[in-house]
PDB file of C-alpha atoms and ligand atoms in Angstrom:
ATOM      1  CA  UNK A   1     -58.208 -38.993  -6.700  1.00 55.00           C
ATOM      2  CA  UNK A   2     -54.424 -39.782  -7.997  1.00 65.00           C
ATOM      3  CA  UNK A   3     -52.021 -38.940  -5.657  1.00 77.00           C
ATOM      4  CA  UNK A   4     -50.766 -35.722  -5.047  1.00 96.00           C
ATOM      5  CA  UNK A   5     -46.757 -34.843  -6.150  1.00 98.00           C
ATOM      6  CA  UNK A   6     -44.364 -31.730  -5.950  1.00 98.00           C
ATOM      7  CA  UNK A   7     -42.548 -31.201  -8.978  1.00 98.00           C
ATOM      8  CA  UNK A   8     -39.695 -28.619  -8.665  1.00 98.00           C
ATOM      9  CA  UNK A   9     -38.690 -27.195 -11.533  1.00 98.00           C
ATOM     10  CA  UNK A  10     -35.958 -25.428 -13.373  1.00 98.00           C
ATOM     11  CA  UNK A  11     -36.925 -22.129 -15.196  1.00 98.00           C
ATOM     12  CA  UNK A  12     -34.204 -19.844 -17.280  1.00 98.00           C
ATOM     13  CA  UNK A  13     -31.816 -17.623 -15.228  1.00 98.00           C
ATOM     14  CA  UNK A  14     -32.837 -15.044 -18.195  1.00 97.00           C
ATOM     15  CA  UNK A  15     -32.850 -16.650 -22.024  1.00 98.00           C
ATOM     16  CA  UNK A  16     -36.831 -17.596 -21.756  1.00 97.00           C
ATOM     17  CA  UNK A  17     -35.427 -20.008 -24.338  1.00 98.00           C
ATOM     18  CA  UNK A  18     -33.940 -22.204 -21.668  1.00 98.00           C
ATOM     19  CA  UNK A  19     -36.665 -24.147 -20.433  1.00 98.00           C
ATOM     20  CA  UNK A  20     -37.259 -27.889 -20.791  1.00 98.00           C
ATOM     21  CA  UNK A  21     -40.054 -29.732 -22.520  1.00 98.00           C
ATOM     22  CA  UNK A  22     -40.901 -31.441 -19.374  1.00 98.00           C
ATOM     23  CA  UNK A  23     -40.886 -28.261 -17.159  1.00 98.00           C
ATOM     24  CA  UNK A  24     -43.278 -26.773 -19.790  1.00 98.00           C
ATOM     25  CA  UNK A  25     -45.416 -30.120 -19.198  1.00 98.00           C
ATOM     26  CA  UNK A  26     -45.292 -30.194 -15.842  1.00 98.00           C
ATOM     27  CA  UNK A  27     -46.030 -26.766 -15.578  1.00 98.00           C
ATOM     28  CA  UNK A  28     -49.098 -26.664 -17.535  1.00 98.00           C
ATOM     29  CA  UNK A  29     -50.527 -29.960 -15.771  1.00 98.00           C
ATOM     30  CA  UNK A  30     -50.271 -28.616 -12.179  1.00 98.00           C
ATOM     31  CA  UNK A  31     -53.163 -27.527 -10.193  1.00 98.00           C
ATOM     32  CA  UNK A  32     -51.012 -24.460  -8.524  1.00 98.00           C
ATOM     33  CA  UNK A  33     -47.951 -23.139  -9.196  1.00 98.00           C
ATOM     34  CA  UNK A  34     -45.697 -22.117  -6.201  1.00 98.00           C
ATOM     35  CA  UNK A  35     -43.683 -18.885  -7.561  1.00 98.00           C
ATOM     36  CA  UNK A  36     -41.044 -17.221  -5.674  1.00 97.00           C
ATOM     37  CA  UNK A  37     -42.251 -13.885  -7.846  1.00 96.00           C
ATOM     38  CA  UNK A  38     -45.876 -14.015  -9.134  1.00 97.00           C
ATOM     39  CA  UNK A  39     -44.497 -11.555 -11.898  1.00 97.00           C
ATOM     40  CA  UNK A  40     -41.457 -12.893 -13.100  1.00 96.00           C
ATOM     41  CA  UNK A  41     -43.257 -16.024 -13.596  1.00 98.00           C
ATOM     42  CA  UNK A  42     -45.738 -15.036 -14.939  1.00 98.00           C
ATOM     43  CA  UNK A  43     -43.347 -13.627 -18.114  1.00 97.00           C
ATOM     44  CA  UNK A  44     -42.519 -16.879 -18.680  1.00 98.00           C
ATOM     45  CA  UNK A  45     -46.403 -18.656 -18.826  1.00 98.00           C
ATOM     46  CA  UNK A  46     -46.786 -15.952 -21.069  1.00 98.00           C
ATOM     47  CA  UNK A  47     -44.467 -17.099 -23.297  1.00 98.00           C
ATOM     48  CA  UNK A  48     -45.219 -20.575 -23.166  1.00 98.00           C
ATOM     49  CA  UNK A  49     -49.292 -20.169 -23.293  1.00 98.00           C
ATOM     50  CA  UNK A  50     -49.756 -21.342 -19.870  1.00 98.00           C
ATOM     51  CA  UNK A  51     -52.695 -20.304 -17.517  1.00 98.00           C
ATOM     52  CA  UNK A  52     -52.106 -22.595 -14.617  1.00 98.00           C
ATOM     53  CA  UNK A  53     -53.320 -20.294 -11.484  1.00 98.00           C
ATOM     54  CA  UNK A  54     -49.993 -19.493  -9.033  1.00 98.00           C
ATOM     55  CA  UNK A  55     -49.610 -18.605  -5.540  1.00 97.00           C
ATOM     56  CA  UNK A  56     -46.681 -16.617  -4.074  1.00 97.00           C
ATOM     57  CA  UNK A  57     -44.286 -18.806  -2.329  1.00 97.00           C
ATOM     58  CA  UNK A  58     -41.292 -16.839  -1.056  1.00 96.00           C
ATOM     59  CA  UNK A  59     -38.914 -16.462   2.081  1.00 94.00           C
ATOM     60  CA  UNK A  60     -42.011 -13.687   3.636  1.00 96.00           C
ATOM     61  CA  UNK A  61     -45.000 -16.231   3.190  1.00 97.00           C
ATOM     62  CA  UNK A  62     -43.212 -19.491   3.697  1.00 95.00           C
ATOM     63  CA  UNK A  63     -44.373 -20.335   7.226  1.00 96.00           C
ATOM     64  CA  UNK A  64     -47.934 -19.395   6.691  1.00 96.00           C
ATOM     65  CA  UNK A  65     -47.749 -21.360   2.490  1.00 97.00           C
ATOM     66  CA  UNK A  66     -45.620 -24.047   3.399  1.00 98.00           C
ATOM     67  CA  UNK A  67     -48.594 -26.194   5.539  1.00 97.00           C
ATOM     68  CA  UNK A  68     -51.090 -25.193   2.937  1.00 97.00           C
ATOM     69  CA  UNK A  69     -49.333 -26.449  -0.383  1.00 98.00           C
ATOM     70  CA  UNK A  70     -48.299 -29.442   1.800  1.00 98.00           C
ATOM     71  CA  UNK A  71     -52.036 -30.521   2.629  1.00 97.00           C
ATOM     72  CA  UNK A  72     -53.111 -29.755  -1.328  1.00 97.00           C
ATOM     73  CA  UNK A  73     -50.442 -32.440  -2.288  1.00 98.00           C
ATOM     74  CA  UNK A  74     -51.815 -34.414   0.589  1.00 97.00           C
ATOM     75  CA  UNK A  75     -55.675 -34.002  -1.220  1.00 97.00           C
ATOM     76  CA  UNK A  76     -54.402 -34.967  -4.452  1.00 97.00           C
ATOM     77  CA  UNK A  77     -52.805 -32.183  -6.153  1.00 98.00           C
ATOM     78  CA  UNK A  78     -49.883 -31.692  -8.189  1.00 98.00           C
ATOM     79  CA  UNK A  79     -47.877 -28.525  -7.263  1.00 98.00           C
ATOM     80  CA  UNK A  80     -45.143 -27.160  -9.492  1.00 98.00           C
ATOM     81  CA  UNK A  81     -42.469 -25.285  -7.600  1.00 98.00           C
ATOM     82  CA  UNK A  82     -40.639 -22.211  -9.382  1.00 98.00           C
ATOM     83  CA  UNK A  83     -37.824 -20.183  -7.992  1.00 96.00           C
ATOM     84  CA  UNK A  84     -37.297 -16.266  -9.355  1.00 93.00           C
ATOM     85  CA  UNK A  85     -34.232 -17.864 -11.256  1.00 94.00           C
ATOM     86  CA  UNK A  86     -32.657 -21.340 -12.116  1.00 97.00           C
ATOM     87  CA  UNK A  87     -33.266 -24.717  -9.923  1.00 97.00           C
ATOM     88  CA  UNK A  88     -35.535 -23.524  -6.656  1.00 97.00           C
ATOM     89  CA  UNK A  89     -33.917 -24.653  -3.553  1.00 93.00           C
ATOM     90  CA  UNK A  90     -30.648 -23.444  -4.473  1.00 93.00           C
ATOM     91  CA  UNK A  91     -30.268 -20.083  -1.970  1.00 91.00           C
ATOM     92  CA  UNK A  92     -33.870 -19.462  -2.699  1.00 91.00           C
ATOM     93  CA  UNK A  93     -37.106 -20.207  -0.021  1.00 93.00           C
ATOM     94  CA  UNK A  94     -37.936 -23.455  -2.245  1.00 95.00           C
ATOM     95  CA  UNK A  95     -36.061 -25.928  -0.055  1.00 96.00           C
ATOM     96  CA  UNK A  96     -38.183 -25.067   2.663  1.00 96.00           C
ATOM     97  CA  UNK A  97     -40.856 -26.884   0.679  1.00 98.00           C
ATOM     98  CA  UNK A  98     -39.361 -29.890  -0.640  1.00 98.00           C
ATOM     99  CA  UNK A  99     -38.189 -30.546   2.739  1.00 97.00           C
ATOM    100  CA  UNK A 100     -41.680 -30.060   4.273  1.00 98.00           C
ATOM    101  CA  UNK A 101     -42.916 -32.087   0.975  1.00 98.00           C
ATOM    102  CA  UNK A 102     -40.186 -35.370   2.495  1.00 97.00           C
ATOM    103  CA  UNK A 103     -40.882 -35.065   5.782  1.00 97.00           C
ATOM    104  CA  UNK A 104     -44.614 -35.437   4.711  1.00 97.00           C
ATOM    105  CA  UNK A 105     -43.707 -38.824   3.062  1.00 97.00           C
ATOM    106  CA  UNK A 106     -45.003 -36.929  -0.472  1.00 97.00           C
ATOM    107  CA  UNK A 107     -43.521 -37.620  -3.737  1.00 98.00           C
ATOM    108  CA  UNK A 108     -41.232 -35.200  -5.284  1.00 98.00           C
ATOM    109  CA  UNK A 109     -40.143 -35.047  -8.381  1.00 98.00           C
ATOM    110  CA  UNK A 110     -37.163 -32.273  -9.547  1.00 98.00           C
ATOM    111  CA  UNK A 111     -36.907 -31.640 -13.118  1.00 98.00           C
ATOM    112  CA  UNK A 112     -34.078 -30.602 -13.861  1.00 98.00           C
ATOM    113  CA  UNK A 113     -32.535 -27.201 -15.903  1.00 98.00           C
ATOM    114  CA  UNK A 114     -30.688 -24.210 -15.556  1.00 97.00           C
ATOM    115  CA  UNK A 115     -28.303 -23.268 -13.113  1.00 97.00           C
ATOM    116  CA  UNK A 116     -26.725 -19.781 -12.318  1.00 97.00           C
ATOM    117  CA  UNK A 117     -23.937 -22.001 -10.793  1.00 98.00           C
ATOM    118  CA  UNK A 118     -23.139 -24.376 -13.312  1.00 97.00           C
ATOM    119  CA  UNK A 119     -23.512 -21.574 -15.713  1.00 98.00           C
ATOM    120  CA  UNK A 120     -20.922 -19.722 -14.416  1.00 98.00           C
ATOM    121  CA  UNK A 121     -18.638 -22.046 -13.113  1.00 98.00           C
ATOM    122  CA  UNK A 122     -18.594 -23.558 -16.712  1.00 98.00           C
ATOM    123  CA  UNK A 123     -18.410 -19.762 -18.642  1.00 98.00           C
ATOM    124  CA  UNK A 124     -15.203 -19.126 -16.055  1.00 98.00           C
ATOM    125  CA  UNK A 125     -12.662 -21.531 -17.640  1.00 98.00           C
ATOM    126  CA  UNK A 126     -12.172 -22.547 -13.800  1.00 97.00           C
ATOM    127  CA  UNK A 127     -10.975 -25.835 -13.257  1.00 96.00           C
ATOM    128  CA  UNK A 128     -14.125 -27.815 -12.506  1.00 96.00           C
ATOM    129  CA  UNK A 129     -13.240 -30.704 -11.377  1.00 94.00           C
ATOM    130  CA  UNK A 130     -14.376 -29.868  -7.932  1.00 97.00           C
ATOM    131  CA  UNK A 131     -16.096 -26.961  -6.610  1.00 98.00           C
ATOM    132  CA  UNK A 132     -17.538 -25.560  -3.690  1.00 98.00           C
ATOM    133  CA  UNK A 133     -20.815 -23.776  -3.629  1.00 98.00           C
ATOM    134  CA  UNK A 134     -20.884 -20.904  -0.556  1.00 97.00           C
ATOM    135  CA  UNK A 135     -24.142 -19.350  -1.495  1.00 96.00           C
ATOM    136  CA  UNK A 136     -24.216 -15.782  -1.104  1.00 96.00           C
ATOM    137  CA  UNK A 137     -21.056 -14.048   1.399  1.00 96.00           C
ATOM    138  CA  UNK A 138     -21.707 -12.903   4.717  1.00 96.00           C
ATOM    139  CA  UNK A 139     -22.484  -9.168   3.896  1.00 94.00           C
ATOM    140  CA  UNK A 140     -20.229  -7.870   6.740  1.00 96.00           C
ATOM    141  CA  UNK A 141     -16.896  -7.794   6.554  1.00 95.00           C
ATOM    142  CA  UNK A 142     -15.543  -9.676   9.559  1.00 95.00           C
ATOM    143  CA  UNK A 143     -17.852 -12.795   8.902  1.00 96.00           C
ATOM    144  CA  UNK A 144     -17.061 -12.739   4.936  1.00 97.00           C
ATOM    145  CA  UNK A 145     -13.124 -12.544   5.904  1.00 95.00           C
ATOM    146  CA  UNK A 146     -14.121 -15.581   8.047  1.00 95.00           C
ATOM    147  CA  UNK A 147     -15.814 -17.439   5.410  1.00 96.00           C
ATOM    148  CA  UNK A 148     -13.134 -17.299   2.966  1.00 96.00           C
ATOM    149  CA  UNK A 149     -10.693 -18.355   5.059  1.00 93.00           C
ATOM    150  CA  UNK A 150     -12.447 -21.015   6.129  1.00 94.00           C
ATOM    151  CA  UNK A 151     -12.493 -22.483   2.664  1.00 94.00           C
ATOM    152  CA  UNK A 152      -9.114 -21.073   1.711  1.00 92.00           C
ATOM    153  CA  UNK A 153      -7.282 -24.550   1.256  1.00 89.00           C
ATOM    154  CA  UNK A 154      -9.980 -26.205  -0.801  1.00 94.00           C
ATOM    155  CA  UNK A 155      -8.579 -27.482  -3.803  1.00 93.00           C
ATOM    156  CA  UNK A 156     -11.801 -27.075  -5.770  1.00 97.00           C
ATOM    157  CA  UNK A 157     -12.744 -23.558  -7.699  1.00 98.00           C
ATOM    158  CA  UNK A 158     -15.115 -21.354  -5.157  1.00 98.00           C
ATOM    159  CA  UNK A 159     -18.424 -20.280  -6.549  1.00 98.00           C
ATOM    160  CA  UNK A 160     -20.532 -17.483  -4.478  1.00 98.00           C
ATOM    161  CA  UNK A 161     -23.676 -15.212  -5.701  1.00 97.00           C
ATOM    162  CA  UNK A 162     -23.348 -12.026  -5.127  1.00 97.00           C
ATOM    163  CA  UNK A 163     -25.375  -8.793  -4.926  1.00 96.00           C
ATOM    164  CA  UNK A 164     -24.276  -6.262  -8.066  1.00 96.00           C
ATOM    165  CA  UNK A 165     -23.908  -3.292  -4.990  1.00 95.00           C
ATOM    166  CA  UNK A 166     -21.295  -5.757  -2.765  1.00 96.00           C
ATOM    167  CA  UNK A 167     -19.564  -7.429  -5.528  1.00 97.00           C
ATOM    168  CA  UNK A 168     -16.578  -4.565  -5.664  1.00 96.00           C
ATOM    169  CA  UNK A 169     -16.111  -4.926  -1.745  1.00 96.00           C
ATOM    170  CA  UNK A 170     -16.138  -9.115  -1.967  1.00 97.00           C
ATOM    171  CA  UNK A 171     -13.560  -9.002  -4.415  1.00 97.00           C
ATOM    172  CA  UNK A 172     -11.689  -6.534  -2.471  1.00 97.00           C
ATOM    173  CA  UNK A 173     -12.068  -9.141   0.228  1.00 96.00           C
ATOM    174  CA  UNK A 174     -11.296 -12.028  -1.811  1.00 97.00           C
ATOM    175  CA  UNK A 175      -7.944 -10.385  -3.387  1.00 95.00           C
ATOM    176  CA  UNK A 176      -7.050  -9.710   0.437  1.00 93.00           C
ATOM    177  CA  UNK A 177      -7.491 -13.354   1.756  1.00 93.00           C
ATOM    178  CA  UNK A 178      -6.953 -15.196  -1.658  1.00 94.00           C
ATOM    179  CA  UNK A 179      -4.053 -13.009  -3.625  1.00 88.00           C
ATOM    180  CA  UNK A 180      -3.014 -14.294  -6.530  1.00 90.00           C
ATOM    181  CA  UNK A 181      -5.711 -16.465  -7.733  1.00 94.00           C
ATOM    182  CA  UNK A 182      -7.317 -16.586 -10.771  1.00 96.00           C
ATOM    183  CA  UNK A 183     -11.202 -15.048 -10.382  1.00 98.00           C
ATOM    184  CA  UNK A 184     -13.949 -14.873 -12.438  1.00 98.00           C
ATOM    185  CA  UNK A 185     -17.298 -12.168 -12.437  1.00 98.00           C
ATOM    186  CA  UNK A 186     -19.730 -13.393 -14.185  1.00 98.00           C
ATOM    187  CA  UNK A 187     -22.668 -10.951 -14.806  1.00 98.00           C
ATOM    188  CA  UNK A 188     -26.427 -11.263 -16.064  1.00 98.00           C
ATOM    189  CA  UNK A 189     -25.878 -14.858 -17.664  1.00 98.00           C
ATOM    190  CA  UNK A 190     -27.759 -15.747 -20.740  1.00 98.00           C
ATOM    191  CA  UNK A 191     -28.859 -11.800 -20.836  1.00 98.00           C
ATOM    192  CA  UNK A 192     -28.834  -9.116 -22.982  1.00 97.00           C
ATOM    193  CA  UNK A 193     -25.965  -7.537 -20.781  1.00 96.00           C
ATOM    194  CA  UNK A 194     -24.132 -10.710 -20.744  1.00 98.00           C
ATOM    195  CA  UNK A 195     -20.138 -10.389 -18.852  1.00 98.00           C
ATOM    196  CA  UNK A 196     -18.309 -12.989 -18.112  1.00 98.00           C
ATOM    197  CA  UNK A 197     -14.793 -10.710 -16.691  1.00 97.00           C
ATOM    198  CA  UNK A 198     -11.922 -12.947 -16.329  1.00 98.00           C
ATOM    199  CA  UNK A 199      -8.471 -12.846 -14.581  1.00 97.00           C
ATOM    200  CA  UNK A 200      -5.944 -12.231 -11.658  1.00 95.00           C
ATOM    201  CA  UNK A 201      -8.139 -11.400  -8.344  1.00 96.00           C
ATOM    202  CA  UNK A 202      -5.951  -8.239  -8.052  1.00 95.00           C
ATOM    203  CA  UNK A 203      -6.455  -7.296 -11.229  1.00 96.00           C
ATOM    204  CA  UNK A 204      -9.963  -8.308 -11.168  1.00 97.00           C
ATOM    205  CA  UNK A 205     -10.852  -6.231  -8.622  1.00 97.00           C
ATOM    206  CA  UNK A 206      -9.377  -3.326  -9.458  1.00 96.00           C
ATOM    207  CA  UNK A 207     -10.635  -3.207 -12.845  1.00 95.00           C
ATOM    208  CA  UNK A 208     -14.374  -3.637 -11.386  1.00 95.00           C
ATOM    209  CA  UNK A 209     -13.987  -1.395  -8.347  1.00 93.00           C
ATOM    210  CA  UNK A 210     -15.287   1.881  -9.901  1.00 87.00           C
ATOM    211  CA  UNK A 211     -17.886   0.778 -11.540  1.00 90.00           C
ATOM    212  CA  UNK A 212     -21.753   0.690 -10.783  1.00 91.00           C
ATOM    213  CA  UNK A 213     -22.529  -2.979 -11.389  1.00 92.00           C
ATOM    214  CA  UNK A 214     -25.939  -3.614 -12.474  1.00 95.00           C
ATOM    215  CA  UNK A 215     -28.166  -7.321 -12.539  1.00 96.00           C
ATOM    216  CA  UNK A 216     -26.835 -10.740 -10.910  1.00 97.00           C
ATOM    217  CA  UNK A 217     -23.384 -11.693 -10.419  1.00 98.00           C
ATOM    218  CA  UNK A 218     -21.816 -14.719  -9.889  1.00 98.00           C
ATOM    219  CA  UNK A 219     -18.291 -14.746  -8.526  1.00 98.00           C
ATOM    220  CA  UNK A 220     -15.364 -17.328  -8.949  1.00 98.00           C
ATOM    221  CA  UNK A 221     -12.475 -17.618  -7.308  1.00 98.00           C
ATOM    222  CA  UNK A 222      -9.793 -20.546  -8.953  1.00 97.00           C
ATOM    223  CA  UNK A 223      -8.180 -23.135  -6.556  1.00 95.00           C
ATOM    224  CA  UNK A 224      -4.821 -22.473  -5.333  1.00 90.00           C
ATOM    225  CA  UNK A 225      -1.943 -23.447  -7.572  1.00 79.00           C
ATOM    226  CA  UNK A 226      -0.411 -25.895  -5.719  1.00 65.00           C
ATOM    227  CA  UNK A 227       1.678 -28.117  -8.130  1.00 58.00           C
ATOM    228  CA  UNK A 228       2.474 -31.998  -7.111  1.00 44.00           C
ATOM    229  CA  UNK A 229       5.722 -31.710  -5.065  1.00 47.00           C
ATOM    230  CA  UNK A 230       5.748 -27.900  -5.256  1.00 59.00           C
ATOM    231  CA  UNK A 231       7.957 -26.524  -2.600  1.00 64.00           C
ATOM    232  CA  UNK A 232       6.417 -24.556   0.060  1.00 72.00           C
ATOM    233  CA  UNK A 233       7.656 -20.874   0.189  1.00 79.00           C
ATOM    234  CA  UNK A 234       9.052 -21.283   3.796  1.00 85.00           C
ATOM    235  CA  UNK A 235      10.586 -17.880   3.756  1.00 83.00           C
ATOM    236  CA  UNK A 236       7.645 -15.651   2.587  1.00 84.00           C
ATOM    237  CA  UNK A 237       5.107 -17.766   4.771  1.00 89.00           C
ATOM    238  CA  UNK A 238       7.730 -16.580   7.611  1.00 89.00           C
ATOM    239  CA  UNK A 239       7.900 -13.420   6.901  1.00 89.00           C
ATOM    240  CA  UNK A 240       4.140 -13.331   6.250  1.00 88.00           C
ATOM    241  CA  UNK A 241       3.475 -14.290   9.915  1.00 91.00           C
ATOM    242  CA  UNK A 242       5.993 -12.086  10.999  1.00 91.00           C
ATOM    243  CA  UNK A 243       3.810  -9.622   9.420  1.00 90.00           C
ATOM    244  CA  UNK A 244       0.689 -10.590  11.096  1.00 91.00           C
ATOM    245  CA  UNK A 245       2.217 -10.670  14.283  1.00 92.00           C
ATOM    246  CA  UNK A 246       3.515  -7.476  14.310  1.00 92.00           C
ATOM    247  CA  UNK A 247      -0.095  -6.244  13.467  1.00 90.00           C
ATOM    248  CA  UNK A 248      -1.267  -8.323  16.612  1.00 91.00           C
ATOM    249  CA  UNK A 249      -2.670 -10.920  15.165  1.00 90.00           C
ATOM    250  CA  UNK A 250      -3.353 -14.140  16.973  1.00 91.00           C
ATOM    251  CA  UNK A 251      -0.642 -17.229  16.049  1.00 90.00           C
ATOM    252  CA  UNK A 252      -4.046 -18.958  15.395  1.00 89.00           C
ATOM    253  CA  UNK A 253      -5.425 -16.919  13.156  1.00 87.00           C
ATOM    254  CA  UNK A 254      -2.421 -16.412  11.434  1.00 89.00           C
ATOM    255  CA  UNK A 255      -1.890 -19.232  10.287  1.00 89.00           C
ATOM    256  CA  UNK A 256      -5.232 -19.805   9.220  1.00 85.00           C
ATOM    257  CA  UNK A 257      -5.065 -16.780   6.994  1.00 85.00           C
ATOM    258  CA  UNK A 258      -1.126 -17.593   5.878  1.00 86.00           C
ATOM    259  CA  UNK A 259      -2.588 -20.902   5.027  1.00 83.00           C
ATOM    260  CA  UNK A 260      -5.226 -19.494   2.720  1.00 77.00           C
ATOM    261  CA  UNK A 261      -3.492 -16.513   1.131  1.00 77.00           C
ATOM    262  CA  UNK A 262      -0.727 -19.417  -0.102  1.00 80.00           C
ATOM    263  CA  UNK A 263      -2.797 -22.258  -0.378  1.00 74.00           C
ATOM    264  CA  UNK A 264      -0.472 -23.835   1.651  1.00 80.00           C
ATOM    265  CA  UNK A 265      -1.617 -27.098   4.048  1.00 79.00           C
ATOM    266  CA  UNK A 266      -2.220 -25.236   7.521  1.00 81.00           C
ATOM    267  CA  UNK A 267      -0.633 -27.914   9.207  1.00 83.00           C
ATOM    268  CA  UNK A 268       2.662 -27.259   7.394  1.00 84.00           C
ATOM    269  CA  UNK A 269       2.042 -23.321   8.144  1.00 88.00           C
ATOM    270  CA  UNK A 270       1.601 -24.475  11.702  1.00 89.00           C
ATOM    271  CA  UNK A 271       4.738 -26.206  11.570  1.00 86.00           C
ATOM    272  CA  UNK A 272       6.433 -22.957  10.485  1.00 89.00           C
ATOM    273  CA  UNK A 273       4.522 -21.050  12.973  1.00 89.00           C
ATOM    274  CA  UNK A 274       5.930 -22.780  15.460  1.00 88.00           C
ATOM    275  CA  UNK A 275       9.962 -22.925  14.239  1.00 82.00           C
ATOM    276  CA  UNK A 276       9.829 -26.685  12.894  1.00 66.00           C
ATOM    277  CA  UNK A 277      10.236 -25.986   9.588  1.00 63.00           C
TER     278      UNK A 277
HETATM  279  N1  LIG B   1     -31.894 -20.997  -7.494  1.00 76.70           N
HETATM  280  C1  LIG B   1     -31.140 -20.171  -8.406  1.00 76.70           C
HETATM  281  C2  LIG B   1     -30.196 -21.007  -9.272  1.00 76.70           C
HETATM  282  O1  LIG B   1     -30.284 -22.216  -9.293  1.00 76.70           O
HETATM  283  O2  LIG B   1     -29.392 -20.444  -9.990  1.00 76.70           O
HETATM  284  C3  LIG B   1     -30.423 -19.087  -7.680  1.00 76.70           C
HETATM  285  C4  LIG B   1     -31.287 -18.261  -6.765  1.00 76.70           C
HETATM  286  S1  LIG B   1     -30.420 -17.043  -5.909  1.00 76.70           S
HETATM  287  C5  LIG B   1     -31.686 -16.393  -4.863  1.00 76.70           C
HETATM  288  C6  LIG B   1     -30.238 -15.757  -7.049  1.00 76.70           C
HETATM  289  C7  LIG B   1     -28.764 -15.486  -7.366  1.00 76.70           C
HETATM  290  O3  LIG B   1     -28.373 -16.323  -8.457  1.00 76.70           O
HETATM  291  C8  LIG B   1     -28.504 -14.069  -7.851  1.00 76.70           C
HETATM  292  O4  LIG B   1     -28.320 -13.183  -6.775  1.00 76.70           O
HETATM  293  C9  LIG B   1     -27.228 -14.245  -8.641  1.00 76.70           C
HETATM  294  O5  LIG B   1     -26.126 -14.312  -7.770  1.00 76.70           O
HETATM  295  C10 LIG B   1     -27.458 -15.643  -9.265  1.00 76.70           C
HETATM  296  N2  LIG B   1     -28.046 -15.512 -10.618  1.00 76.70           N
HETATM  297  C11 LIG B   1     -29.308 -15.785 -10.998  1.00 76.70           C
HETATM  298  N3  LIG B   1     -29.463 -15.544 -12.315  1.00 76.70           N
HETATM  299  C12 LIG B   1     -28.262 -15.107 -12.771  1.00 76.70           C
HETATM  300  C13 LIG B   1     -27.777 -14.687 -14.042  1.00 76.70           C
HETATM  301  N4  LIG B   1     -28.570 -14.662 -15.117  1.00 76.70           N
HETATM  302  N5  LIG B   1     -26.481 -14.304 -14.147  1.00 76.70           N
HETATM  303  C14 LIG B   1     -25.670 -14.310 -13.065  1.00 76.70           C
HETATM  304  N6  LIG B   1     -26.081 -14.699 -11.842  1.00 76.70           N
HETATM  305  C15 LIG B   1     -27.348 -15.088 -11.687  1.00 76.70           C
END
């Protein structure tokens, strides 16, 4: 018997259109196809003719699927991974298999496609230079306060998924710990409903807060504009900590959130902090 593979592959975030010739190959080759949703997949093989049988793969099953698919590859079998959306493995249960899949010393192959990401950090206008992918946000509000500070000083554009329900209260998060930034909300790519929303992170927010989102969001956040040789604003970062203080907030802290909300260095708002500057 040949030997066995995993081939992940890339199916449309919505436009059944965008699918590759080799996914389509791959897809119709395989002995089983691991899909995150039975059903959504099953729209597409539709579409394309195919009638290769599936099993369910998703972050429920995993444990009990993961050692079975594994020992098909092992027997010979090609196995074609699908996510629900876009490139499995990315925030979805299918990197639990291609890691099981290298650990096994099996052969994977990824084939490669769409991208909620890429999709919307290119639809933004964001500077893309550099980016940082954070997944989805913590869903409470301490821990997602945490998180963006933590990657407040990155000079790359941030890129998070987002459920349609939280997306008001991130980006009444984001505008707190990242004012002033350019933002992005990028809504049911390649869709019917297609909305790609644009702008300050103030304004952002307040334009989306009343409304009942529906569908799958992606949301942006720009890198801070920190010229070559700009001039720190000494004063307002003072008076900004002065703030915080007053509200009890820890020097430490403090500076870690001054830091962010100017996209300042924190060592420089450290220095200020502590009268050197
Ligand atoms: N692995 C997928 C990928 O590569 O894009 C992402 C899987 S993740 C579980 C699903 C999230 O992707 C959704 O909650 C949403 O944030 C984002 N997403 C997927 N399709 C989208 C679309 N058409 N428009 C906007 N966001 C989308």
């Amino acid at each position: 018997m040949a030997a066995g593979r995993l081939s992940v592959c890339a199916t449309p975030i919505g436009n059944l259109g965008d699918v590759t010739v080799r996914v389509l190959d791959a897809l119709r080759d395989a002995d089983v196809i691991a899909a995150e949703d039975t059903r959504v997949t099953r729209t597409l093989l539709a579409r394309y003719g195919i009638e290769t049988p599936m099993r369910s793969y998703h972050a429920h099953n995993l444990d009990a699927r993961t050692p079975e698919l594994v020992e098909r590859i092992v027997a010979g079998a090609h196995v074609a991974l699908v996510s629900d959306a876009g490139t499995p493995g990315v925030s979805d249960p299918g990197a639990h298999l291609v890691d099981a899949c290298i650990e096994a010393g099996l052969a994977v192959e990824v084939l490669p496609g769409p991208s909620a990401t890429i999709t919307a950090l290119v639809a933004s206008g964001l500077p893309a230079h550099a980016f940082y992918f954070g997944g989805f946000l913590p869903r409470k509000a301490g821990e997602r306060r945490t998180r963006l500070e933590a990657v407040a000083g990155l000079d790359a554009t941030l890129v998070f998924y987002e459920s349609p329900r939280r997306t008001a209260a991130a980006l009444a998060a984001i505008a707190e710990v990242l004012p002033g930034r350019q933002a992005c909300m990028a809504r049911e790519l390649t869709k019917l409903h297609e909305e790609v929303a644009r702008g300050r992170i103030d304004e952002l927010a307040a334009s989306l807060a009343e409304r009942e989102l529906k569908g799958e969001v992606v949301l942006l956040v720009g890198p801070p504009a920190r010229g070559e040789g700009e001039i720190l604003d000494i004063e307002g970062i003072r008076t900004r900590l002065d703030a915080l203080a007053a509200e009890g907030v820890k020097r430490s802290d403090a500076v870690k959130r001054v830091a962010g909300e100017f996209g300042a260095p924190r060592n420089d708002v450290y220095r200020i902090a502590h009268g050197h500057e």
